[in-house]
XYZ file of C-alpha atoms in Angstrom:
666
model
C 9.333 -23.842 35.825
C 11.579 -23.613 32.781
C 13.814 -21.339 30.768
C 12.809 -21.160 27.101
C 14.501 -19.467 24.155
C 12.640 -18.605 20.973
C 14.556 -17.597 17.830
C 12.785 -16.462 14.669
C 14.750 -16.028 11.431
C 13.394 -13.274 9.218
C 14.518 -12.034 5.846
C 16.482 -9.146 7.354
C 16.816 -9.754 11.106
C 17.004 -12.761 13.414
C 14.998 -12.187 16.608
C 15.432 -13.796 20.028
C 13.255 -13.868 23.134
C 14.324 -15.630 26.328
C 11.889 -16.284 29.165
C 13.192 -17.487 32.527
C 10.107 -18.663 34.414
C 12.019 -18.943 37.700
C 13.047 -15.286 37.821
C 10.467 -13.856 35.433
C 13.298 -12.365 33.374
C 12.676 -11.690 29.688
C 15.521 -10.887 27.322
C 15.258 -9.784 23.719
C 17.865 -9.467 20.988
C 17.956 -8.727 17.288
C 20.834 -9.359 14.893
C 21.131 -9.240 11.087
C 20.157 -12.457 9.319
C 22.827 -14.321 7.365
C 20.896 -15.497 4.283
C 23.547 -17.847 2.891
C 23.896 -19.678 6.238
C 20.919 -18.863 8.515
C 22.320 -20.889 11.424
C 25.212 -18.417 11.714
C 22.775 -15.561 12.355
C 20.909 -17.691 14.907
C 24.104 -18.544 16.766
C 25.337 -14.941 16.640
C 22.070 -13.792 18.218
C 22.365 -16.424 20.941
C 25.993 -15.470 21.601
C 25.091 -11.790 21.863
C 22.197 -12.204 24.301
C 22.490 -15.442 26.284
C 25.392 -16.086 28.685
C 26.710 -19.636 28.703
C 25.448 -20.293 32.246
C 21.913 -19.259 31.290
C 22.027 -21.271 28.050
C 23.021 -24.342 30.041
C 19.866 -23.962 32.189
C 17.601 -23.612 29.170
C 15.131 -26.479 28.762
C 13.737 -25.700 25.307
C 15.094 -23.899 22.261
C 12.139 -23.194 19.941
C 13.030 -22.222 16.388
C 11.041 -20.663 13.578
C 12.819 -21.144 10.273
C 12.267 -20.391 6.602
C 14.916 -22.833 5.337
C 12.305 -25.195 3.869
C 10.273 -22.350 2.397
C 13.361 -20.774 0.828
C 14.356 -24.127 -0.664
C 11.017 -24.171 -2.512
C 11.115 -20.500 -3.481
C 14.656 -20.823 -4.823
C 14.165 -24.397 -6.094
C 17.391 -25.360 -4.370
C 16.841 -28.761 -2.790
C 17.568 -32.414 -3.388
C 17.602 -34.107 -6.774
C 14.480 -36.222 -6.264
C 13.277 -39.340 -8.040
C 9.640 -40.485 -8.000
C 8.304 -44.046 -8.074
C 4.573 -44.164 -8.700
C 1.863 -46.515 -9.900
C 2.040 -47.354 -13.608
C -0.044 -44.852 -15.539
C 0.400 -42.026 -12.997
C 3.848 -40.805 -13.980
C 2.560 -37.437 -15.180
C 0.232 -36.550 -12.320
C 2.581 -33.708 -11.269
C 2.115 -32.048 -14.660
C -1.551 -32.852 -15.252
C -2.308 -31.392 -11.812
C -6.053 -30.690 -11.498
C -6.422 -29.639 -15.108
C -7.442 -26.122 -14.066
C -5.810 -22.695 -14.210
C -4.782 -20.727 -11.135
C -5.675 -17.500 -12.945
C -8.390 -18.080 -15.569
C -8.103 -14.486 -16.848
C -4.354 -14.572 -17.559
C -3.909 -15.777 -21.125
C -0.179 -16.252 -20.557
C -0.426 -18.166 -17.274
C 1.607 -21.347 -17.089
C 1.757 -23.806 -14.186
C 4.936 -23.988 -12.136
C 7.279 -26.688 -13.432
C 7.284 -29.917 -11.390
C 10.041 -30.367 -8.840
C 10.921 -33.660 -10.565
C 11.672 -33.780 -14.319
C 9.912 -36.506 -16.293
C 13.064 -38.569 -16.813
C 13.301 -39.079 -13.021
C 9.689 -40.236 -12.637
C 9.552 -44.048 -12.776
C 6.510 -46.322 -12.906
C 6.030 -49.464 -10.825
C 3.624 -52.215 -11.771
C 1.121 -52.476 -8.893
C -2.448 -51.530 -8.066
C -4.480 -51.095 -4.872
C -8.203 -50.318 -4.897
C -9.774 -47.420 -2.996
C -10.888 -49.756 -0.193
C -7.333 -51.084 0.283
C -7.721 -54.429 -1.475
C -4.798 -55.439 -3.687
C -5.704 -55.607 -7.363
C -2.169 -56.262 -8.698
C 0.809 -57.236 -6.553
C 3.912 -55.036 -6.722
C 6.429 -56.184 -9.343
C 9.866 -55.984 -7.618
C 11.644 -55.772 -10.947
C 10.095 -52.396 -11.746
C 11.354 -50.958 -8.441
C 14.853 -52.335 -9.019
C 14.846 -50.761 -12.492
C 13.933 -47.422 -10.925
C 16.789 -47.807 -8.423
C 19.261 -48.326 -11.293
C 17.911 -45.218 -13.052
C 18.262 -43.114 -9.917
C 21.820 -44.328 -9.317
C 22.793 -43.377 -12.868
C 21.177 -39.923 -12.553
C 22.680 -39.058 -9.154
C 19.349 -38.879 -7.314
C 19.665 -37.707 -3.667
C 16.184 -38.625 -2.379
C 13.232 -40.719 -3.536
C 9.490 -40.146 -3.153
C 7.290 -43.259 -3.349
C 3.620 -42.566 -4.102
C 1.300 -45.429 -5.008
C -2.379 -45.084 -5.823
C -4.616 -45.508 -2.739
C -1.647 -46.243 -0.467
C -3.411 -44.228 2.258
C -5.815 -47.195 2.450
C -3.146 -49.917 2.228
C 0.557 -48.932 2.490
C 2.013 -52.445 2.039
C 3.347 -51.816 -1.474
C 5.064 -48.577 -0.466
C 6.749 -50.299 2.478
C 7.952 -53.092 0.197
C 9.217 -50.569 -2.383
C 11.321 -48.854 0.286
C 12.827 -52.202 1.288
C 13.645 -52.994 -2.341
C 15.338 -49.602 -2.786
C 17.565 -50.287 0.222
C 18.386 -53.768 -1.060
C 19.377 -52.191 -4.389
C 21.858 -49.948 -2.575
C 20.009 -46.624 -2.387
C 21.196 -44.912 0.825
C 19.459 -41.530 0.592
C 16.188 -40.394 2.210
C 13.006 -42.147 1.078
C 9.653 -40.377 1.566
C 6.613 -42.682 1.572
C 3.306 -40.989 0.816
C 1.302 -42.915 3.440
C 3.699 -41.620 6.119
C 3.484 -38.060 4.791
C -0.297 -37.924 4.289
C -3.104 -40.333 5.110
C -5.510 -38.564 2.773
C -6.790 -39.174 -0.719
C -6.372 -36.829 -3.743
C -3.473 -38.236 -5.762
C -2.049 -34.972 -7.091
C -1.975 -33.255 -3.712
C -0.557 -36.309 -1.913
C 2.077 -36.806 -4.614
C 3.102 -33.162 -4.524
C 3.330 -33.139 -0.713
C 5.520 -36.258 -0.706
C 7.797 -34.792 -3.368
C 8.131 -31.542 -1.413
C 9.021 -33.547 1.688
C 11.826 -35.321 -0.168
C 12.962 -32.094 -1.863
C 13.379 -29.944 1.288
C 14.673 -32.753 3.533
C 18.062 -32.425 1.807
C 18.441 -28.907 3.246
C 16.385 -29.048 6.444
C 18.103 -32.105 7.921
C 21.702 -30.845 7.718
C 20.644 -27.348 8.793
C 18.840 -28.512 11.939
C 21.477 -31.060 12.902
C 24.232 -28.478 12.494
C 22.313 -25.944 14.593
C 21.729 -28.541 17.299
C 25.412 -29.496 17.321
C 26.569 -25.882 17.632
C 24.110 -25.143 20.438
C 25.330 -28.162 22.387
C 28.921 -27.076 21.861
C 27.943 -23.861 23.661
C 26.559 -25.778 26.639
C 22.884 -26.160 25.699
C 21.550 -29.440 27.094
C 17.811 -29.079 26.473
C 15.513 -29.942 23.577
C 15.400 -28.197 20.202
C 11.877 -27.695 18.840
C 10.789 -26.391 15.424
C 7.450 -24.687 14.823
C 4.902 -26.245 12.466
C 2.963 -24.616 9.639
C -0.198 -25.577 11.524
C 0.894 -24.064 14.848
C 2.690 -25.619 17.774
C 6.098 -27.261 17.500
C 7.800 -30.534 16.603
C 10.880 -32.091 18.145
C 14.059 -31.772 16.103
C 13.901 -35.457 15.126
C 10.295 -35.062 13.955
C 11.132 -31.920 11.976
C 14.006 -33.735 10.247
C 11.707 -36.677 9.451
C 8.719 -34.536 8.393
C 10.174 -31.281 7.012
C 7.082 -30.534 4.911
C 5.299 -29.652 8.169
C 7.716 -26.742 8.749
C 7.369 -24.875 5.441
C 5.558 -21.935 7.105
C 7.431 -22.345 10.376
C 8.454 -18.681 10.582
C 5.298 -16.643 9.778
C 2.999 -18.784 11.955
C 4.668 -17.858 15.261
C 3.590 -14.214 15.093
C 0.021 -15.190 14.249
C -0.043 -17.603 17.210
C 1.234 -14.887 19.553
C -1.476 -12.564 18.243
C -4.145 -15.150 19.034
C -2.972 -15.490 22.643
C -2.719 -11.721 23.044
C -6.173 -11.103 21.559
C -7.703 -13.669 23.918
C -6.019 -12.083 26.952
C -7.230 -8.604 25.940
C -10.764 -9.755 25.202
C -10.558 -8.822 21.513
C -13.160 -10.834 19.639
C -11.656 -10.064 16.218
C -8.026 -9.164 15.627
C -5.765 -8.972 12.597
C -2.073 -9.819 12.875
C 0.011 -7.239 10.996
C 3.618 -8.446 10.934
C 5.877 -6.173 8.894
C 9.416 -7.484 8.610
C 12.307 -6.744 6.318
C 11.069 -8.642 3.269
C 7.363 -9.339 3.687
C 4.079 -8.465 5.342
C 2.353 -11.426 6.999
C -1.243 -11.249 8.162
C -3.821 -13.574 9.689
C -7.328 -13.243 11.087
C -7.960 -14.181 14.722
C -11.544 -14.751 15.881
C -12.379 -15.501 19.514
C -8.704 -16.187 20.195
C -8.507 -18.897 17.502
C -6.435 -18.984 14.351
C -7.960 -20.130 11.043
C -6.543 -23.616 10.490
C -6.622 -25.113 7.020
C -5.642 -28.637 6.050
C -4.113 -27.860 2.706
C -1.834 -24.985 1.852
C 0.028 -23.860 -1.214
C 3.535 -22.516 -1.812
C 4.568 -21.177 -5.235
C 1.686 -23.091 -6.816
C 2.506 -26.391 -5.095
C -0.250 -27.840 -2.849
C 0.677 -29.344 0.516
C -1.587 -31.693 2.487
C -0.657 -30.504 5.952
C -2.239 -28.483 8.780
C -1.734 -24.890 7.808
C -2.517 -21.642 9.636
C -4.005 -19.282 7.055
C -1.256 -16.653 7.006
C -1.163 -14.483 3.889
C 2.134 -12.933 2.826
C 2.968 -10.186 0.347
C 6.316 -8.686 -0.613
C 5.888 -5.439 1.314
C 8.455 -5.016 4.084
C 11.135 -2.632 5.215
C 13.532 -3.855 2.537
C 11.021 -3.820 -0.338
C 12.534 -1.990 -3.297
C 10.826 1.066 -4.816
C 11.203 1.613 -8.551
C 9.596 3.172 -11.618
C 8.060 0.666 -14.015
C 8.120 0.906 -17.817
C 4.919 2.943 -17.782
C 6.245 5.553 -15.359
C 4.340 4.277 -12.305
C 5.879 4.063 -8.859
C 6.048 0.459 -7.651
C 7.056 -1.095 -4.339
C 8.145 -4.750 -3.989
C 7.957 -7.665 -4.074
C 11.724 -7.632 -4.640
C 13.614 -6.902 -1.436
C 17.079 -5.676 -0.529
C 17.001 -8.265 2.271
C 19.744 -8.438 4.859
C 22.544 -8.192 2.314
C 23.058 -5.458 1.237
C 19.919 -4.146 2.926
C 18.366 -0.684 2.478
C 20.647 2.021 1.121
C 20.524 3.949 4.410
C 22.299 1.023 6.143
C 25.473 2.035 4.263
C 26.210 -1.588 3.460
C 26.280 -1.281 -0.298
C 22.568 -0.950 -1.058
C 21.959 1.241 -4.106
C 18.149 1.130 -4.490
C 15.427 2.983 -2.611
C 13.431 0.905 -0.140
C 10.535 1.339 2.275
C 13.020 1.823 5.124
C 14.750 4.633 3.221
C 11.385 6.345 2.699
C 10.429 5.968 6.369
C 13.777 7.358 7.501
C 13.453 10.338 5.152
C 9.980 11.133 6.516
C 11.209 11.048 10.120
C 9.263 7.869 10.968
C 12.507 6.248 12.126
C 14.785 8.375 14.325
C 18.251 8.884 12.864
C 20.999 7.020 14.667
C 21.466 3.289 15.322
C 18.876 0.548 15.163
C 18.918 -3.027 16.487
C 22.003 -4.986 15.560
C 24.183 -1.878 15.746
C 23.270 -0.687 12.234
C 23.838 3.040 11.684
C 21.269 4.882 9.569
C 22.102 7.612 7.062
C 19.254 10.032 6.205
C 21.480 11.601 3.558
C 21.941 8.302 1.739
C 18.197 7.623 1.927
C 17.483 10.968 0.228
C 20.108 10.238 -2.451
C 18.409 7.018 -3.602
C 14.855 8.390 -3.365
C 15.450 11.573 -5.365
C 16.126 9.902 -8.760
C 12.638 8.344 -8.727
C 10.901 11.730 -8.893
C 11.503 12.342 -12.608
C 10.520 8.948 -14.050
C 7.248 8.795 -12.052
C 6.343 12.474 -12.518
C 6.418 13.398 -8.824
C 7.901 16.642 -7.649
C 10.335 16.387 -4.769
C 11.890 13.697 -2.620
C 9.283 14.172 0.126
C 6.469 13.257 -2.262
C 8.378 10.213 -3.517
C 8.943 8.984 0.036
C 5.268 9.502 0.910
C 4.242 7.613 -2.215
C 6.479 4.671 -1.340
C 4.985 4.383 2.154
C 1.402 4.737 0.942
C 1.869 2.119 -1.788
C 3.399 -0.320 0.699
C 0.484 0.301 3.086
C -2.000 -0.303 0.258
C -0.374 -3.676 -0.510
C -0.636 -4.609 3.165
C -4.265 -3.520 3.392
C -5.148 -5.620 0.356
C -3.612 -8.672 2.031
C -5.687 -7.976 5.159
C -8.837 -7.849 3.029
C -7.865 -11.272 1.729
C -8.105 -12.793 5.225
C -11.151 -10.786 6.332
C -13.493 -9.652 3.561
C -12.950 -12.879 1.593
C -14.059 -14.772 4.719
C -17.129 -12.605 5.220
C -15.549 -10.622 8.079
C -15.734 -6.823 8.144
C -12.230 -5.574 9.073
C -13.701 -2.345 10.456
C -14.754 -4.228 13.568
C -11.305 -5.712 14.172
C -8.285 -4.490 16.076
C -4.948 -4.427 14.258
C -2.102 -6.001 16.229
C 1.011 -4.371 14.725
C 4.396 -5.977 15.265
C 7.612 -6.888 13.534
C 10.455 -4.435 13.087
C 8.329 -2.149 10.881
C 4.787 -3.129 11.927
C 4.266 -0.289 14.452
C 5.301 2.205 11.744
C 2.317 1.142 9.637
C -0.369 0.690 12.301
C -2.051 4.066 11.796
C -1.664 3.903 8.020
C -3.377 0.501 7.953
C -6.101 1.794 10.273
C -6.857 4.562 7.780
C -6.693 2.215 4.781
C -9.099 -0.259 6.418
C -11.219 2.185 8.455
C -10.206 0.471 11.711
C -10.456 2.287 15.047
C -7.975 0.379 17.241
C -4.325 -0.555 16.842
C -2.511 -2.651 19.465
C 1.284 -2.603 19.697
C 2.637 -5.312 22.041
C 5.781 -4.757 24.116
C 9.026 -5.589 22.320
C 7.003 -5.468 19.124
C 10.025 -6.067 16.909
C 10.506 -9.490 18.502
C 6.858 -10.462 18.930
C 7.070 -13.411 16.512
C 9.753 -14.893 18.753
C 7.317 -14.469 21.674
C 5.010 -16.842 19.787
C 7.828 -19.390 19.769
C 8.295 -19.144 23.528
C 4.549 -19.757 23.945
C 4.433 -22.822 21.650
C 3.100 -26.235 22.665
C 4.316 -29.508 21.173
C 1.640 -30.480 18.641
C 1.362 -33.655 16.589
C -1.357 -34.577 14.134
C -2.455 -37.395 11.880
C -5.343 -37.834 9.440
C -7.006 -40.618 7.456
C -9.529 -40.446 4.642
C -12.826 -42.214 5.438
C -15.550 -41.485 2.887
C -18.908 -42.728 4.193
C -22.346 -41.370 5.168
C -22.601 -39.615 8.530
C -25.076 -41.832 10.342
C -25.331 -43.822 13.543
C -23.163 -46.619 12.150
C -20.383 -44.139 11.300
C -19.688 -42.985 14.860
C -18.147 -46.251 16.158
C -16.010 -46.456 12.999
C -14.849 -42.869 13.513
C -13.988 -43.564 17.142
C -11.937 -46.656 16.262
C -10.096 -44.821 13.485
C -9.336 -41.860 15.764
C -7.964 -44.293 18.351
C -5.648 -45.860 15.786
C -4.442 -42.405 14.709
C -3.615 -41.454 18.292
C -1.602 -44.674 18.629
C 0.773 -43.187 16.015
C 1.251 -40.002 18.064
C 3.562 -40.085 21.118
C 1.296 -38.067 23.375
C 1.961 -38.846 27.045
C 0.057 -36.239 29.033
C -1.333 -34.669 25.861
C -4.685 -33.050 25.267
C -6.456 -34.953 22.484
C -8.587 -33.296 19.821
C -10.592 -34.909 17.007
C -11.999 -33.128 13.951
C -14.040 -34.340 11.002
C -14.042 -33.107 7.423
C -17.737 -33.145 6.475
C -19.661 -32.176 3.365
C -23.119 -32.527 1.868
C -23.390 -35.665 -0.204
C -22.620 -34.857 -3.821
C -20.378 -31.909 -3.002
C -16.615 -31.791 -3.534
C -15.255 -29.568 -0.765
C -15.504 -29.933 3.006
C -15.679 -27.996 6.253
C -13.749 -29.158 9.308
C -15.847 -29.610 12.447
C -14.639 -30.488 15.976
C -16.150 -33.611 17.508
C -16.379 -34.786 21.125
C -16.103 -38.542 20.898
C -18.497 -40.328 23.234
C -20.596 -37.174 23.664
C -21.716 -35.956 20.243
C -24.401 -37.796 18.316
C -25.191 -37.418 14.636
C -27.718 -34.637 15.277
C -25.155 -32.571 17.221
C -22.552 -32.935 14.472
C -25.094 -32.066 11.787
C -26.155 -28.937 13.689
C -22.528 -27.863 14.150
C -21.845 -28.389 10.452
C -24.990 -26.480 9.471
C -23.893 -23.465 11.525
C -20.424 -23.511 9.978
C -21.881 -23.911 6.487
C -24.253 -20.994 6.998
C -21.433 -18.817 8.329
C -19.260 -19.645 5.310
C -21.835 -19.558 2.507
C -24.842 -17.655 3.856
C -27.415 -20.438 3.464
C -28.255 -23.959 4.610
C -29.001 -27.163 2.676
C -31.199 -30.086 3.728
C -29.017 -32.685 1.953
C -27.534 -35.582 3.971
C -23.934 -35.367 5.186
C -20.939 -37.591 4.676
C -17.600 -37.931 6.413
C -14.480 -37.472 4.289
C -11.519 -37.355 6.697
C -10.898 -38.041 10.387
C -8.224 -35.852 12.020
C -6.471 -36.485 15.331
C -4.335 -33.898 17.124
C -2.390 -34.172 20.379
C -1.134 -31.116 22.247
C 1.463 -31.167 25.045
C 1.678 -27.915 27.020
C 5.346 -27.211 27.736
C 4.998 -24.543 30.413
C 1.893 -23.112 32.064
C 3.909 -20.075 33.247
C 4.647 -18.658 29.798
C 3.906 -14.922 29.492
C 0.917 -13.925 27.397
C 2.756 -10.721 26.567
C 6.414 -10.006 27.246
C 7.499 -7.524 29.876
C 7.590 -3.858 28.832
C 10.837 -2.998 27.060
C 13.828 -1.779 29.009
C 16.796 0.208 27.796
C 14.530 2.403 25.676
C 16.342 5.130 23.727
C 16.026 8.659 25.089
C 13.224 10.876 23.804
C 13.283 14.375 22.309
C 11.694 15.928 19.252
C 11.823 15.114 15.557
C 10.734 16.579 12.247
C 7.969 14.147 11.306
C 5.748 13.823 8.246
C 2.016 13.597 8.915
C 0.217 11.538 6.277
C -3.140 12.906 7.354
C -1.988 16.503 7.311
C 0.376 15.991 4.357
C 2.819 18.336 6.060
C 5.864 18.320 8.300
C 5.438 18.727 12.041
C 7.763 19.094 15.006
C 6.685 16.025 16.935
C 7.690 14.577 20.302
C 9.758 11.384 20.428
C 8.633 9.546 23.561
C 10.455 6.655 25.231
C 8.115 3.705 25.593
C 9.620 2.680 28.926
C 7.576 4.335 31.657
C 4.988 5.802 29.273
C 1.395 5.765 30.504
C -0.275 8.424 28.369
C -2.547 9.395 26.880
C -0.793 11.397 24.172
C -2.022 12.579 20.792
C -0.235 12.322 17.466
C 1.737 13.115 15.515
C 4.467 11.513 17.616
C 6.983 8.689 17.717
C 7.271 6.065 20.466
C 10.708 4.442 20.620
C 11.868 1.157 22.145
C 14.897 -1.085 21.524
C 13.390 -3.277 18.778
C 10.833 -1.065 17.017
C 9.442 2.448 16.577
C 5.728 3.253 16.753
C 4.412 6.018 14.494
C 1.244 7.762 15.696
C -0.252 10.114 13.110
C -2.406 13.173 13.705
C -5.967 12.224 14.636
C -4.847 9.235 16.733
C -4.187 8.978 20.458
C -2.043 6.453 22.305
C -1.970 5.221 25.881
C -0.469 2.270 27.745
C -2.684 -0.652 28.668
C -2.124 -2.437 31.971
C -0.795 -5.405 29.977
C 2.066 -3.253 28.688
C 0.558 -2.940 25.195
C 0.155 0.409 23.503
C -3.470 1.063 22.559
C -3.791 3.477 19.645
C -7.280 4.764 18.923
C -8.692 6.932 16.176
C -9.963 10.266 17.473
C -11.486 11.545 14.239
C -12.328 10.260 10.796
C -10.973 11.867 7.675
């Protein structure tokens, strides 16, 4: 049995959950994030919640970070040089030749991470089957090294055509760069991705080189500071595709951590939904800067094998989490046409919402919620004092420009607009996948998630909202529950027939040889498609058990579920995927213990969105609550506040979750 710490860095707060399997103790903590140096906020949270003796007993420190993501969003990473096959210098700008938004006449693609002057060509050529057409000319690589030295390049990405089939030229290019004196990181595309599609593989390799400049120093510094405090265990970092990597693997493969933060909450939702027997659930994570949502079906997360960040594709396992700029810190403003808008710009952790009295001067979602009584006046997590008077001061000036009478109406409008943005994101992961959200349960968490549970239920016509214990720290619970997961993939385009199965089995075996997986559970998936089609569906395969007919039937079911019809055309394999999963601790809690130290109850003047009127509502401490109770009411706990509107009832489930159900429809 082990002690595990999970720390999730959000845009406004840094959350910690500690689980001591020996004693069953669960600790939670929440401190303001330090955007300019996120590791300082992480360490401050550890210092505030974990005594040195307990930290010394900790076996794993699991971290969800947005450092890589922020590097891409802010375009603040390494100065990267690219060496690619002659004739492919401009693949980053040519892209796929399509438009992300065909109806926007002014749409322009995002600029490449590498300017053209830092993209060098090497004379070489490898065919699609791996045979060498033209040997690599060492002189062209040495010329690139001289260019990079003159331009002050920090990292180099090497991407040669068809190197996924034969990486010899990329390996030689790396050796030549070192011989020429280049000492910075070198990202080789065959090590980053074993798949075809030159633009996507090039972009992924460039992103890896770009974010490595920030991820490596950040993680090493965090590890050093933890060890200075007595930590002697292993630091793990969550992957975009779920699970976690060791610190060394995260430093070597930072592109796998781009969505490290948002995935943890979705993973915790999947485990919770499975334990509660919820066939369909929607994660609704409302933090300080964003709303993150994902669909969970039968306890499984939707796993994709290519994601996209700010228009840049990444060939990496990727949990389908959708994010929009609608969180507690999202700024409310009047646009040039006199319409009230909310987000995506956020006040973040510094200065934060105006009601924090830390210098914020613009109205935010948190200010509106405080004005409407949805957040009790006083102190919130991290020792931040709230000022209702300051919230009213920044909301009132919006009334005139947007043509709304009164501060109450402005505050209601801000909350409703934010909820509408969130609901639209939920439709993106449900309706767009052919899933009716009305049959799902909303799992509301994050510091502001339980405030919006009933509002989202009304927006989406959902009957059930689940609020887990310690909801404000639930993403960190997903970190504590993480397994160590490693994956590898290789393109193999060939017909799916009897001769293909032995080839697939041999290739899967070679992929597993690259994964250190002592004691791991092995999983193999195939990307399949109908011959003549472009896109694929990923199907699990049981090697040694499944025959071609079984795989074809499984693909047909998945195809019908996705597209509503079936085709008789023959199938072909495109990619073989191998995944190993090492379970760290069988004793991890599915849900954390009910919160302790809950603030005292009382009554509050609370706005009812259904009744569009003020009500004197009870404020109930979550600790010890069993219910049922009917809204409007507030349920308070140390890390979050749950808002229950009129027409909803709440009671405690034996798991410790709050179950909110709709009693009537509007």
